[in-house]
Short mmCIF file of N, CA, C and O in Angstrom, two decimals:
data_model
loop_
_atom_site.label_atom_id
_atom_site.label_comp_id
_atom_site.label_asym_id
_atom_site.label_seq_id
_atom_site.Cartn_x
_atom_site.Cartn_y
_atom_site.Cartn_z
N MET A 1 84.05 189.61 -61.57
CA MET A 1 83.63 189.33 -62.95
C MET A 1 84.60 188.30 -63.47
O MET A 1 85.78 188.28 -63.21
N LEU A 2 84.03 187.39 -64.27
CA LEU A 2 84.81 186.43 -65.01
C LEU A 2 84.54 186.43 -66.48
O LEU A 2 83.48 186.85 -66.89
N LYS A 3 85.55 186.06 -67.24
CA LYS A 3 85.36 185.99 -68.69
C LYS A 3 84.52 184.81 -69.16
O LYS A 3 84.77 183.67 -68.59
N GLY A 4 83.70 184.93 -70.13
CA GLY A 4 83.00 183.79 -70.72
C GLY A 4 81.83 183.23 -69.96
O GLY A 4 81.17 182.34 -70.39
N ILE A 5 81.57 183.73 -68.77
CA ILE A 5 80.40 183.32 -68.00
C ILE A 5 79.29 184.25 -68.22
O ILE A 5 79.37 185.51 -67.98
N PRO A 6 78.07 183.77 -68.69
CA PRO A 6 76.94 184.68 -68.90
C PRO A 6 76.60 185.30 -67.61
O PRO A 6 76.51 184.73 -66.54
N GLY A 7 76.38 186.62 -67.70
CA GLY A 7 75.97 187.47 -66.50
C GLY A 7 74.74 187.02 -65.86
O GLY A 7 74.56 187.25 -64.59
N ILE A 8 73.85 186.29 -66.47
CA ILE A 8 72.64 185.80 -65.93
C ILE A 8 72.93 184.69 -64.90
O ILE A 8 72.09 184.44 -64.05
N LEU A 9 74.04 184.08 -64.93
CA LEU A 9 74.43 183.06 -64.03
C LEU A 9 74.98 183.71 -62.74
O LEU A 9 76.17 184.11 -62.68
N SER A 10 74.17 183.86 -61.73
CA SER A 10 74.56 184.57 -60.50
C SER A 10 75.59 183.68 -59.82
O SER A 10 75.74 182.49 -59.98
N PRO A 11 76.35 184.28 -58.80
CA PRO A 11 77.24 183.50 -58.06
C PRO A 11 76.57 182.28 -57.35
O PRO A 11 77.17 181.19 -57.29
N ASP A 12 75.38 182.49 -56.81
CA ASP A 12 74.67 181.45 -56.13
C ASP A 12 74.34 180.33 -57.12
O ASP A 12 74.54 179.09 -56.77
N LEU A 13 73.95 180.62 -58.36
CA LEU A 13 73.59 179.63 -59.32
C LEU A 13 74.85 178.89 -59.83
O LEU A 13 74.80 177.70 -59.91
N LEU A 14 75.94 179.64 -60.01
CA LEU A 14 77.19 179.00 -60.45
C LEU A 14 77.63 177.95 -59.33
O LEU A 14 78.07 176.88 -59.68
N LYS A 15 77.54 178.36 -58.12
CA LYS A 15 77.94 177.50 -57.03
C LYS A 15 77.10 176.22 -57.04
O LYS A 15 77.62 175.11 -56.89
N ILE A 16 75.82 176.39 -57.24
CA ILE A 16 74.88 175.22 -57.21
C ILE A 16 75.24 174.30 -58.40
O ILE A 16 75.32 173.07 -58.26
N LEU A 17 75.44 174.87 -59.58
CA LEU A 17 75.82 174.02 -60.74
C LEU A 17 77.09 173.27 -60.54
O LEU A 17 77.23 172.10 -60.94
N MET A 18 78.08 173.87 -59.86
CA MET A 18 79.36 173.27 -59.54
C MET A 18 79.14 172.20 -58.50
O MET A 18 79.84 171.17 -58.55
N GLU A 19 78.32 172.37 -57.53
CA GLU A 19 78.10 171.41 -56.50
C GLU A 19 77.34 170.21 -56.94
O GLU A 19 77.49 169.15 -56.42
N MET A 20 76.47 170.36 -57.93
CA MET A 20 75.65 169.26 -58.42
C MET A 20 76.55 168.10 -58.95
O MET A 20 77.59 168.33 -59.60
N GLY A 21 76.11 166.87 -58.63
CA GLY A 21 76.84 165.73 -59.13
C GLY A 21 75.94 164.96 -60.15
O GLY A 21 74.86 165.29 -60.45
N HIS A 22 76.51 163.90 -60.77
CA HIS A 22 75.83 163.09 -61.68
C HIS A 22 74.48 162.52 -61.12
O HIS A 22 74.47 162.02 -60.06
N GLY A 23 73.47 162.84 -61.83
CA GLY A 23 72.12 162.40 -61.42
C GLY A 23 71.32 163.46 -60.62
O GLY A 23 70.11 163.31 -60.50
N ASP A 24 71.99 164.50 -60.20
CA ASP A 24 71.27 165.59 -59.49
C ASP A 24 70.38 166.34 -60.54
O ASP A 24 70.74 166.40 -61.69
N GLU A 25 69.32 166.92 -60.04
CA GLU A 25 68.31 167.60 -60.90
C GLU A 25 68.18 169.05 -60.54
O GLU A 25 68.28 169.41 -59.36
N ILE A 26 67.92 169.87 -61.54
CA ILE A 26 67.67 171.29 -61.32
C ILE A 26 66.39 171.67 -62.16
O ILE A 26 66.24 171.11 -63.19
N VAL A 27 65.55 172.43 -61.57
CA VAL A 27 64.33 172.90 -62.23
C VAL A 27 64.44 174.34 -62.57
O VAL A 27 64.89 175.15 -61.79
N ILE A 28 64.06 174.66 -63.81
CA ILE A 28 63.89 176.06 -64.22
C ILE A 28 62.43 176.31 -64.25
O ILE A 28 61.70 175.57 -65.01
N ALA A 29 61.96 177.18 -63.38
CA ALA A 29 60.47 177.35 -63.17
C ALA A 29 59.99 178.66 -63.69
O ALA A 29 60.66 179.68 -63.61
N ASP A 30 58.75 178.62 -64.15
CA ASP A 30 58.15 179.82 -64.70
C ASP A 30 57.62 180.68 -63.50
O ASP A 30 57.71 180.24 -62.30
N GLY A 31 57.14 181.83 -63.82
CA GLY A 31 56.65 182.78 -62.76
C GLY A 31 55.49 182.30 -61.94
O GLY A 31 55.30 182.75 -60.81
N ASN A 32 54.70 181.33 -62.46
CA ASN A 32 53.57 180.81 -61.70
C ASN A 32 53.89 179.63 -60.80
O ASN A 32 53.13 179.28 -59.94
N TYR A 33 55.09 179.12 -60.99
CA TYR A 33 55.49 177.92 -60.21
C TYR A 33 55.69 178.23 -58.72
O TYR A 33 56.26 179.19 -58.37
N PRO A 34 55.19 177.31 -57.85
CA PRO A 34 55.37 177.51 -56.42
C PRO A 34 56.79 177.18 -55.92
O PRO A 34 57.00 176.23 -55.17
N ALA A 35 57.75 177.89 -56.41
CA ALA A 35 59.17 177.56 -56.16
C ALA A 35 59.59 177.65 -54.76
O ALA A 35 60.27 176.79 -54.19
N ALA A 36 59.24 178.76 -54.06
CA ALA A 36 59.72 178.96 -52.69
C ALA A 36 59.21 177.86 -51.79
O ALA A 36 59.93 177.47 -50.86
N GLY A 37 58.03 177.40 -51.96
CA GLY A 37 57.48 176.32 -51.10
C GLY A 37 57.96 174.93 -51.39
O GLY A 37 57.68 174.03 -50.60
N ASN A 38 58.61 174.75 -52.58
CA ASN A 38 58.97 173.45 -52.92
C ASN A 38 60.51 173.22 -53.07
O ASN A 38 60.98 172.08 -53.21
N ALA A 39 61.28 174.28 -52.95
CA ALA A 39 62.76 174.15 -53.23
C ALA A 39 63.55 173.81 -51.97
O ALA A 39 63.32 174.36 -50.93
N ARG A 40 64.50 172.89 -52.19
CA ARG A 40 65.51 172.63 -51.25
C ARG A 40 66.52 173.75 -51.23
O ARG A 40 66.98 174.15 -50.19
N ARG A 41 66.80 174.22 -52.42
CA ARG A 41 67.70 175.37 -52.64
C ARG A 41 67.00 176.20 -53.69
O ARG A 41 66.64 175.70 -54.75
N LEU A 42 66.87 177.48 -53.46
CA LEU A 42 66.14 178.40 -54.41
C LEU A 42 67.04 179.46 -54.86
O LEU A 42 67.76 180.12 -54.08
N VAL A 43 67.04 179.69 -56.16
CA VAL A 43 67.73 180.82 -56.82
C VAL A 43 66.66 181.62 -57.54
O VAL A 43 65.90 181.09 -58.32
N ARG A 44 66.60 182.91 -57.15
CA ARG A 44 65.61 183.80 -57.79
C ARG A 44 66.24 184.55 -58.93
O ARG A 44 67.24 185.26 -58.75
N LEU A 45 65.67 184.37 -60.13
CA LEU A 45 66.07 185.17 -61.32
C LEU A 45 64.79 185.72 -61.95
O LEU A 45 64.56 185.65 -63.11
N ASP A 46 64.05 186.47 -61.08
CA ASP A 46 62.70 186.90 -61.51
C ASP A 46 62.69 187.84 -62.73
O ASP A 46 61.72 187.85 -63.44
N GLY A 47 63.76 188.52 -62.95
CA GLY A 47 63.80 189.46 -64.06
C GLY A 47 64.13 188.88 -65.41
O GLY A 47 64.29 189.56 -66.41
N HIS A 48 64.27 187.53 -65.43
CA HIS A 48 64.73 186.82 -66.63
C HIS A 48 63.69 185.79 -67.07
O HIS A 48 62.98 185.24 -66.27
N GLY A 49 63.75 185.47 -68.35
CA GLY A 49 62.85 184.48 -68.92
C GLY A 49 63.47 183.06 -68.77
O GLY A 49 64.69 182.95 -68.68
N ALA A 50 62.60 182.07 -68.88
CA ALA A 50 63.14 180.71 -68.69
C ALA A 50 64.07 180.23 -69.85
O ALA A 50 65.02 179.53 -69.53
N ILE A 51 63.84 180.75 -71.05
CA ILE A 51 64.70 180.29 -72.13
C ILE A 51 66.05 180.85 -71.98
O ILE A 51 67.08 180.11 -72.18
N GLU A 52 66.26 182.13 -71.60
CA GLU A 52 67.62 182.68 -71.44
C GLU A 52 68.30 182.06 -70.27
O GLU A 52 69.53 181.79 -70.34
N VAL A 53 67.55 181.66 -69.25
CA VAL A 53 68.17 180.99 -68.12
C VAL A 53 68.61 179.57 -68.54
O VAL A 53 69.73 179.12 -68.25
N ALA A 54 67.77 178.83 -69.27
CA ALA A 54 68.04 177.48 -69.67
C ALA A 54 69.19 177.48 -70.61
O ALA A 54 70.11 176.63 -70.50
N GLU A 55 69.31 178.43 -71.50
CA GLU A 55 70.46 178.49 -72.41
C GLU A 55 71.77 178.71 -71.65
O GLU A 55 72.76 178.05 -71.95
N ALA A 56 71.82 179.60 -70.71
CA ALA A 56 72.99 179.91 -69.97
C ALA A 56 73.37 178.66 -69.21
O ALA A 56 74.62 178.29 -69.08
N ILE A 57 72.42 177.89 -68.64
CA ILE A 57 72.75 176.68 -67.85
C ILE A 57 73.21 175.57 -68.75
O ILE A 57 74.24 174.85 -68.45
N LEU A 58 72.54 175.41 -69.89
CA LEU A 58 72.91 174.27 -70.79
C LEU A 58 74.24 174.45 -71.47
O LEU A 58 74.80 173.50 -71.98
N LYS A 59 74.79 175.65 -71.47
CA LYS A 59 76.14 175.85 -71.98
C LYS A 59 77.17 175.10 -71.17
O LYS A 59 78.27 174.82 -71.57
N PHE A 60 76.81 174.92 -69.85
CA PHE A 60 77.78 174.34 -68.91
C PHE A 60 77.35 173.01 -68.29
O PHE A 60 78.20 172.22 -67.89
N LEU A 61 76.02 172.73 -68.26
CA LEU A 61 75.57 171.56 -67.60
C LEU A 61 75.32 170.38 -68.61
O LEU A 61 74.57 170.45 -69.48
N PRO A 62 76.19 169.31 -68.41
CA PRO A 62 75.97 168.16 -69.28
C PRO A 62 74.72 167.38 -68.83
O PRO A 62 74.39 167.38 -67.61
N LEU A 63 73.87 166.95 -69.77
CA LEU A 63 72.74 166.15 -69.43
C LEU A 63 73.04 164.71 -69.36
O LEU A 63 74.03 164.21 -69.99
N ASP A 64 72.31 163.95 -68.56
CA ASP A 64 72.59 162.56 -68.23
C ASP A 64 72.31 161.67 -69.40
O ASP A 64 71.14 161.49 -69.79
N ALA A 65 73.37 161.06 -69.98
CA ALA A 65 73.18 160.12 -71.09
C ALA A 65 72.79 158.74 -70.73
O ALA A 65 72.51 157.93 -71.57
N TYR A 66 72.66 158.52 -69.40
CA TYR A 66 72.37 157.18 -68.95
C TYR A 66 70.86 157.01 -68.62
O TYR A 66 70.48 155.96 -68.12
N VAL A 67 70.10 158.01 -68.82
CA VAL A 67 68.67 157.89 -68.72
C VAL A 67 67.97 158.28 -70.04
O VAL A 67 68.52 159.02 -70.86
N GLU A 68 66.77 157.77 -70.20
CA GLU A 68 66.08 157.98 -71.53
C GLU A 68 65.75 159.41 -71.75
O GLU A 68 65.87 159.89 -72.86
N GLU A 69 65.26 160.08 -70.71
CA GLU A 69 64.80 161.50 -70.88
C GLU A 69 65.40 162.36 -69.76
O GLU A 69 64.77 162.50 -68.72
N PRO A 70 66.57 162.96 -69.99
CA PRO A 70 67.17 163.78 -68.92
C PRO A 70 66.63 165.12 -68.82
O PRO A 70 67.06 165.92 -67.95
N ALA A 71 65.72 165.50 -69.68
CA ALA A 71 64.96 166.73 -69.60
C ALA A 71 63.51 166.39 -69.58
O ALA A 71 63.05 165.62 -70.37
N LEU A 72 62.79 167.05 -68.62
CA LEU A 72 61.37 166.75 -68.44
C LEU A 72 60.58 168.06 -68.37
O LEU A 72 60.98 168.93 -67.60
N LEU A 73 59.46 168.11 -69.12
CA LEU A 73 58.57 169.24 -69.16
C LEU A 73 57.27 168.90 -68.35
O LEU A 73 56.95 167.70 -68.19
N MET A 74 56.63 169.93 -67.82
CA MET A 74 55.31 169.68 -67.19
C MET A 74 54.25 169.62 -68.21
O MET A 74 54.07 170.51 -68.99
N SER A 75 53.54 168.50 -68.22
CA SER A 75 52.45 168.29 -69.22
C SER A 75 51.29 169.30 -69.00
O SER A 75 51.05 169.70 -67.82
N VAL A 76 50.57 169.55 -70.01
CA VAL A 76 49.37 170.44 -69.86
C VAL A 76 48.29 169.58 -69.11
O VAL A 76 48.09 168.44 -69.39
N VAL A 77 47.67 170.27 -68.18
CA VAL A 77 46.62 169.60 -67.43
C VAL A 77 45.45 169.29 -68.36
O VAL A 77 45.06 170.13 -69.13
N PRO A 78 44.92 168.02 -68.30
CA PRO A 78 43.86 167.68 -69.14
C PRO A 78 42.63 168.69 -69.05
O PRO A 78 42.32 169.06 -67.94
N GLY A 79 42.17 169.04 -70.18
CA GLY A 79 41.05 169.96 -70.26
C GLY A 79 41.56 171.47 -70.44
O GLY A 79 40.78 172.36 -70.77
N ASP A 80 42.80 171.68 -70.17
CA ASP A 80 43.33 173.08 -70.38
C ASP A 80 43.72 173.20 -71.83
O ASP A 80 44.35 172.37 -72.48
N ASP A 81 43.23 174.32 -72.42
CA ASP A 81 43.45 174.45 -73.93
C ASP A 81 44.73 175.21 -74.28
O ASP A 81 44.90 175.68 -75.38
N VAL A 82 45.72 175.23 -73.38
CA VAL A 82 46.95 175.95 -73.62
C VAL A 82 47.82 175.09 -74.60
O VAL A 82 47.92 173.89 -74.40
N VAL A 83 48.47 175.69 -75.54
CA VAL A 83 49.45 175.02 -76.43
C VAL A 83 50.80 175.76 -76.16
O VAL A 83 51.09 176.79 -76.60
N PRO A 84 51.65 175.12 -75.34
CA PRO A 84 52.86 175.77 -74.90
C PRO A 84 53.93 175.84 -75.97
O PRO A 84 54.64 174.91 -76.28
N THR A 85 54.00 177.01 -76.66
CA THR A 85 54.97 177.15 -77.76
C THR A 85 56.45 177.19 -77.21
O THR A 85 57.35 176.96 -77.97
N ILE A 86 56.56 177.46 -75.97
CA ILE A 86 57.87 177.55 -75.38
C ILE A 86 58.58 176.18 -75.41
O ILE A 86 59.77 176.07 -75.42
N TRP A 87 57.76 175.09 -75.48
CA TRP A 87 58.36 173.72 -75.57
C TRP A 87 59.25 173.61 -76.76
O TRP A 87 60.33 172.91 -76.71
N ASP A 88 58.87 174.24 -77.92
CA ASP A 88 59.72 174.17 -79.10
C ASP A 88 61.06 174.84 -78.88
O ASP A 88 62.09 174.36 -79.38
N GLU A 89 61.03 175.94 -78.12
CA GLU A 89 62.29 176.68 -77.82
C GLU A 89 63.16 175.77 -76.92
O GLU A 89 64.41 175.82 -77.08
N TYR A 90 62.59 175.10 -75.93
CA TYR A 90 63.33 174.18 -75.12
C TYR A 90 63.94 173.06 -75.94
O TYR A 90 65.07 172.67 -75.83
N ARG A 91 63.13 172.50 -76.87
CA ARG A 91 63.72 171.39 -77.75
C ARG A 91 64.88 171.91 -78.54
O ARG A 91 65.84 171.16 -78.68
N THR A 92 64.76 173.11 -79.08
CA THR A 92 65.89 173.63 -79.89
C THR A 92 67.18 173.84 -79.00
O THR A 92 68.21 173.46 -79.42
N LEU A 93 66.94 174.29 -77.80
CA LEU A 93 68.17 174.54 -76.87
C LEU A 93 68.78 173.16 -76.54
O LEU A 93 70.00 173.03 -76.62
N VAL A 94 67.97 172.24 -76.14
CA VAL A 94 68.48 170.88 -75.75
C VAL A 94 69.18 170.28 -76.96
O VAL A 94 70.29 169.69 -76.80
N GLU A 95 68.60 170.37 -78.12
CA GLU A 95 69.26 169.78 -79.35
C GLU A 95 70.54 170.51 -79.65
O GLU A 95 71.47 169.84 -80.08
N THR A 96 70.63 171.75 -79.42
CA THR A 96 71.81 172.59 -79.66
C THR A 96 72.99 172.14 -78.82
O THR A 96 74.10 171.88 -79.19
N TYR A 97 72.66 172.00 -77.45
CA TYR A 97 73.74 171.70 -76.50
C TYR A 97 73.91 170.23 -76.20
O TYR A 97 75.01 169.86 -75.78
N GLU A 98 72.88 169.38 -76.42
CA GLU A 98 72.96 167.92 -76.22
C GLU A 98 72.26 167.21 -77.34
O GLU A 98 71.19 166.66 -77.20
N PRO A 99 72.85 167.19 -78.54
CA PRO A 99 72.14 166.58 -79.71
C PRO A 99 71.70 165.16 -79.45
O PRO A 99 72.42 164.38 -78.78
N GLY A 100 70.46 164.90 -79.85
CA GLY A 100 69.94 163.59 -79.79
C GLY A 100 69.27 163.30 -78.43
O GLY A 100 68.73 162.17 -78.21
N THR A 101 69.25 164.24 -77.52
CA THR A 101 68.63 164.03 -76.21
C THR A 101 67.12 164.12 -76.27
O THR A 101 66.55 165.06 -76.95
N LYS A 102 66.43 163.13 -75.67
CA LYS A 102 64.98 163.10 -75.63
C LYS A 102 64.51 164.01 -74.48
O LYS A 102 65.07 164.02 -73.40
N ILE A 103 63.36 164.62 -74.72
CA ILE A 103 62.67 165.35 -73.68
C ILE A 103 61.37 164.64 -73.36
O ILE A 103 60.64 164.30 -74.25
N GLY A 104 61.15 164.39 -72.11
CA GLY A 104 59.93 163.72 -71.62
C GLY A 104 58.92 164.64 -70.96
O GLY A 104 59.18 165.85 -70.91
N PHE A 105 57.88 164.06 -70.45
CA PHE A 105 56.82 164.86 -69.75
C PHE A 105 56.38 164.20 -68.48
O PHE A 105 56.42 162.99 -68.35
N LEU A 106 56.01 165.04 -67.50
CA LEU A 106 55.39 164.55 -66.26
C LEU A 106 54.14 165.38 -66.02
O LEU A 106 54.12 166.55 -66.39
N ASP A 107 53.16 164.70 -65.49
CA ASP A 107 51.87 165.45 -65.24
C ASP A 107 52.21 166.48 -64.11
O ASP A 107 53.29 166.35 -63.39
N ARG A 108 51.36 167.42 -63.89
CA ARG A 108 51.56 168.56 -62.95
C ARG A 108 52.01 168.08 -61.64
O ARG A 108 53.04 168.52 -61.04
N PHE A 109 51.28 167.18 -60.98
CA PHE A 109 51.59 166.84 -59.60
C PHE A 109 52.84 165.89 -59.51
O PHE A 109 53.53 165.97 -58.52
N ALA A 110 53.07 165.10 -60.55
CA ALA A 110 54.33 164.30 -60.56
C ALA A 110 55.51 165.19 -60.74
O ALA A 110 56.53 164.96 -60.11
N PHE A 111 55.32 166.24 -61.52
CA PHE A 111 56.40 167.24 -61.69
C PHE A 111 56.70 167.92 -60.38
O PHE A 111 57.84 168.06 -59.95
N TYR A 112 55.62 168.32 -59.66
CA TYR A 112 55.85 169.01 -58.31
C TYR A 112 56.59 168.12 -57.39
O TYR A 112 57.52 168.58 -56.72
N GLU A 113 56.24 166.82 -57.35
CA GLU A 113 56.88 165.90 -56.42
C GLU A 113 58.35 165.70 -56.81
O GLU A 113 59.28 165.69 -55.99
N ARG A 114 58.61 165.58 -58.04
CA ARG A 114 60.01 165.41 -58.56
C ARG A 114 60.83 166.64 -58.26
O ARG A 114 62.00 166.64 -57.87
N ALA A 115 60.22 167.82 -58.50
CA ALA A 115 60.89 169.07 -58.25
C ALA A 115 61.26 169.26 -56.77
O ALA A 115 62.29 169.88 -56.45
N LYS A 116 60.41 168.78 -55.89
CA LYS A 116 60.67 168.88 -54.42
C LYS A 116 61.98 168.16 -54.05
O LYS A 116 62.69 168.54 -53.11
N ALA A 117 62.33 167.17 -54.81
CA ALA A 117 63.56 166.37 -54.55
C ALA A 117 64.75 166.95 -55.35
O ALA A 117 65.83 166.45 -55.18
N ALA A 118 64.52 167.92 -56.22
CA ALA A 118 65.61 168.40 -57.05
C ALA A 118 66.68 169.08 -56.16
O ALA A 118 66.32 169.57 -55.10
N TYR A 119 67.86 169.14 -56.68
CA TYR A 119 68.97 169.81 -55.96
C TYR A 119 68.61 171.31 -55.78
O TYR A 119 68.87 171.86 -54.75
N ALA A 120 68.00 171.88 -56.81
CA ALA A 120 67.69 173.30 -56.73
C ALA A 120 66.57 173.70 -57.69
O ALA A 120 66.27 172.95 -58.68
N ILE A 121 65.87 174.75 -57.38
CA ILE A 121 64.86 175.29 -58.30
C ILE A 121 65.31 176.75 -58.61
O ILE A 121 65.66 177.51 -57.68
N VAL A 122 65.31 177.08 -59.90
CA VAL A 122 65.57 178.45 -60.30
C VAL A 122 64.21 179.09 -60.70
O VAL A 122 63.59 178.65 -61.63
N ALA A 123 63.81 180.09 -59.90
CA ALA A 123 62.52 180.74 -60.14
C ALA A 123 62.81 181.96 -61.12
O ALA A 123 63.60 182.82 -60.82
N THR A 124 62.13 181.86 -62.28
CA THR A 124 62.32 182.96 -63.29
C THR A 124 61.05 183.81 -63.31
O THR A 124 60.06 183.48 -62.61
N GLY A 125 61.11 184.86 -64.05
CA GLY A 125 59.92 185.64 -64.28
C GLY A 125 59.17 185.27 -65.54
O GLY A 125 58.33 186.06 -66.06
N GLU A 126 59.43 184.10 -66.02
CA GLU A 126 58.73 183.64 -67.28
C GLU A 126 57.26 183.70 -67.17
O GLU A 126 56.65 183.19 -66.26
N SER A 127 56.61 184.30 -68.18
CA SER A 127 55.13 184.41 -68.16
C SER A 127 54.45 183.39 -68.92
O SER A 127 53.20 183.19 -68.87
N ALA A 128 55.20 182.62 -69.78
CA ALA A 128 54.59 181.57 -70.61
C ALA A 128 54.07 180.49 -69.68
O ALA A 128 54.72 180.18 -68.66
N LEU A 129 52.91 179.96 -69.98
CA LEU A 129 52.38 178.84 -69.19
C LEU A 129 53.02 177.51 -69.55
O LEU A 129 53.51 177.32 -70.69
N TYR A 130 53.18 176.67 -68.61
CA TYR A 130 53.80 175.29 -68.74
C TYR A 130 55.28 175.49 -69.22
O TYR A 130 55.72 174.71 -70.10
N ALA A 131 55.95 176.43 -68.67
CA ALA A 131 57.33 176.71 -69.09
C ALA A 131 58.32 176.10 -68.06
O ALA A 131 59.51 176.57 -68.02
N ASN A 132 57.94 175.16 -67.35
CA ASN A 132 58.80 174.52 -66.31
C ASN A 132 59.57 173.31 -66.92
O ASN A 132 58.99 172.52 -67.66
N ILE A 133 60.88 173.24 -66.65
CA ILE A 133 61.69 172.16 -67.17
C ILE A 133 62.59 171.67 -66.08
O ILE A 133 63.14 172.43 -65.29
N LEU A 134 62.76 170.36 -66.03
CA LEU A 134 63.68 169.74 -65.07
C LEU A 134 64.77 169.10 -65.86
O LEU A 134 64.61 168.41 -66.85
N LEU A 135 66.07 169.38 -65.46
CA LEU A 135 67.25 168.89 -66.11
C LEU A 135 68.05 167.99 -65.18
O LEU A 135 68.26 168.42 -64.05
N LYS A 136 68.42 166.86 -65.65
CA LYS A 136 69.19 165.88 -64.83
C LYS A 136 70.67 165.95 -65.31
O LYS A 136 70.97 165.83 -66.50
N LYS A 137 71.58 166.27 -64.36
CA LYS A 137 72.94 166.42 -64.69
C LYS A 137 73.62 165.11 -65.04
O LYS A 137 73.44 164.04 -64.35
N GLY A 138 74.43 165.17 -66.07
CA GLY A 138 75.23 164.02 -66.49
C GLY A 138 76.71 164.15 -66.13
O GLY A 138 77.05 164.89 -65.23
N VAL A 139 77.53 163.53 -66.89
CA VAL A 139 78.97 163.58 -66.69
C VAL A 139 79.69 164.24 -67.86
O VAL A 139 79.11 164.19 -68.99
N ILE A 140 80.83 164.77 -67.63
CA ILE A 140 81.68 165.34 -68.75
C ILE A 140 82.31 164.14 -69.42
O ILE A 140 83.01 163.32 -68.69
N ARG A 141 82.25 164.02 -70.70
CA ARG A 141 82.91 162.87 -71.46
C ARG A 141 84.06 163.40 -72.19
O ARG A 141 84.22 164.43 -72.67
#
């Protein structure tokens, strides 16, 4: 046990966050995401929601200030009538930990391709639809 580290950050996830360098990306995936088939490194946090995982990660992970959108969400598939309210929660978290940071969007298949190249994917038990977010690591200033 360590002081000040959220219990949700497992030893494997902490190791991955420490190993990541500037420009590496990590995906926080919802429960529907095909994480096991797409991950180079997979961390399973099935009993947790994406927002609590994102908050724990964003407390420690600087986002890349050298790119326009260091946080990317999966866009709603055209014709799908889902309105992802979880996006507002992500915006609030990103603004809290990295004020002024822009969040972008990728269509479903572009997100899948980008996620395959990510340093790691964290599979959560999140039930909200379109709750996937990709974070690009920056540098400590």
